[in-house]
GROMACS .gro file of C-alpha atoms in nm:
model
   84
    1MET     CA    1  -1.369   0.306  -0.208
    2SER     CA    2  -1.183   0.471  -0.496
    3LYS     CA    3  -0.859   0.341  -0.649
    4TRP     CA    4  -0.669   0.627  -0.484
    5ASP     CA    5  -0.810   0.537  -0.141
    6LYS     CA    6  -0.718   0.172  -0.193
    7LEU     CA    7  -0.365   0.272  -0.291
    8LEU     CA    8  -0.325   0.492   0.017
    9SER     CA    9  -0.466   0.212   0.230
   10LYS     CA   10  -0.200  -0.027   0.097
   11VAL     CA   11   0.071   0.221   0.196
   12ASN     CA   12  -0.082   0.297   0.537
   13THR     CA   13  -0.102  -0.073   0.623
   14LEU     CA   14   0.255  -0.129   0.495
   15SER     CA   15   0.135  -0.393   0.250
   16LYS     CA   16   0.398  -0.611   0.085
   17ASP     CA   17   0.209  -0.581  -0.244
   18VAL     CA   18   0.305  -0.218  -0.313
   19ARG     CA   19   0.470  -0.176  -0.653
   20PHE     CA   20   0.726   0.082  -0.760
   21SER     CA   21   0.478   0.233  -1.005
   22GLU     CA   22   0.233   0.290  -0.719
   23ILE     CA   23   0.502   0.455  -0.505
   24LYS     CA   24   0.590   0.677  -0.800
   25LYS     CA   25   0.223   0.774  -0.850
   26ILE     CA   26   0.186   0.874  -0.482
   27LEU     CA   27   0.507   1.076  -0.468
   28GLU     CA   28   0.433   1.257  -0.795
   29TYR     CA   29   0.084   1.341  -0.666
   30TYR     CA   30   0.246   1.518  -0.371
   31GLY     CA   31   0.480   1.716  -0.596
   32TYR     CA   32   0.793   1.502  -0.604
   33LYS     CA   33   0.981   1.460  -0.932
   34MET     CA   34   1.160   1.139  -1.021
   35PHE     CA   35   1.522   1.143  -1.134
   36SER     CA   36   1.677   0.826  -1.275
   37PRO     CA   37   2.052   0.798  -1.302
   38GLY     CA   38   2.175   0.724  -1.651
   39SER     CA   39   2.450   0.490  -1.537
   40GLY     CA   40   2.227   0.183  -1.520
   41SER     CA   41   2.149   0.211  -1.150
   42SER     CA   42   1.826   0.056  -1.032
   43HIS     CA   43   1.761   0.333  -0.777
   44CYS     CA   44   1.550   0.641  -0.848
   45THR     CA   45   1.559   0.962  -0.648
   46PHE     CA   46   1.247   1.165  -0.583
   47ARG     CA   47   1.297   1.534  -0.510
   48LYS     CA   48   1.071   1.817  -0.400
   49LYS     CA   49   1.179   2.169  -0.321
   50GLY     CA   50   1.210   2.217   0.053
   51CYS     CA   51   1.209   1.843   0.129
   52ASN     CA   52   1.479   1.581   0.167
   53PRO     CA   53   1.533   1.363  -0.140
   54ILE     CA   54   1.415   1.003  -0.123
   55THR     CA   55   1.596   0.724  -0.306
   56ILE     CA   56   1.397   0.409  -0.376
   57PRO     CA   57   1.513   0.100  -0.567
   58ARG     CA   58   1.300  -0.025  -0.855
   59HIS     CA   59   1.325  -0.382  -0.725
   60GLU     CA   60   1.001  -0.550  -0.632
   61PRO     CA   61   0.878  -0.627  -0.380
   62ILE     CA   62   0.943  -0.287  -0.228
   63LYS     CA   63   1.099  -0.322   0.115
   64ARG     CA   64   0.905  -0.213   0.419
   65VAL     CA   65   1.149   0.067   0.505
   66TYR     CA   66   1.072   0.245   0.177
   67ILE     CA   67   0.698   0.203   0.221
   68GLU     CA   68   0.733   0.356   0.568
   69LEU     CA   69   0.909   0.658   0.414
   70VAL     CA   70   0.623   0.707   0.169
   71ARG     CA   71   0.366   0.664   0.446
   72ASN     CA   72   0.539   0.937   0.648
   73ILE     CA   73   0.529   1.168   0.345
   74VAL     CA   74   0.157   1.103   0.295
   75GLU     CA   75   0.087   1.176   0.662
   76THR     CA   76   0.298   1.493   0.655
   77GLU     CA   77   0.136   1.620   0.335
   78ASN     CA   78  -0.213   1.549   0.464
   79THR     CA   79  -0.135   1.735   0.787
   80LYS     CA   80  -0.008   2.033   0.586
   81ASN     CA   81  -0.327   2.035   0.377
   82GLU     CA   82  -0.548   2.022   0.688
   83ASN     CA   83  -0.368   2.322   0.840
   84THR     CA   84  -0.415   2.543   0.532
   0.00000   0.00000   0.00000
């Protein structure tokens, strides 16, 4: 199993061990761009044209609700790729 498959498996199983850097890697792979506010906020917003923005805090461990958001994005993107 490749590193990418292991990472996706962690997200799909809603593992508590998911790090912010891993979330960032997944979202950037699917075309999201990260925007960090300059005012010292610990939250980063990921944006992609045609999709709702997602704001995720840099705090670790990442809460389950944010991992669920990323899992939904992975499922949606994979479904789009299968249909094309």
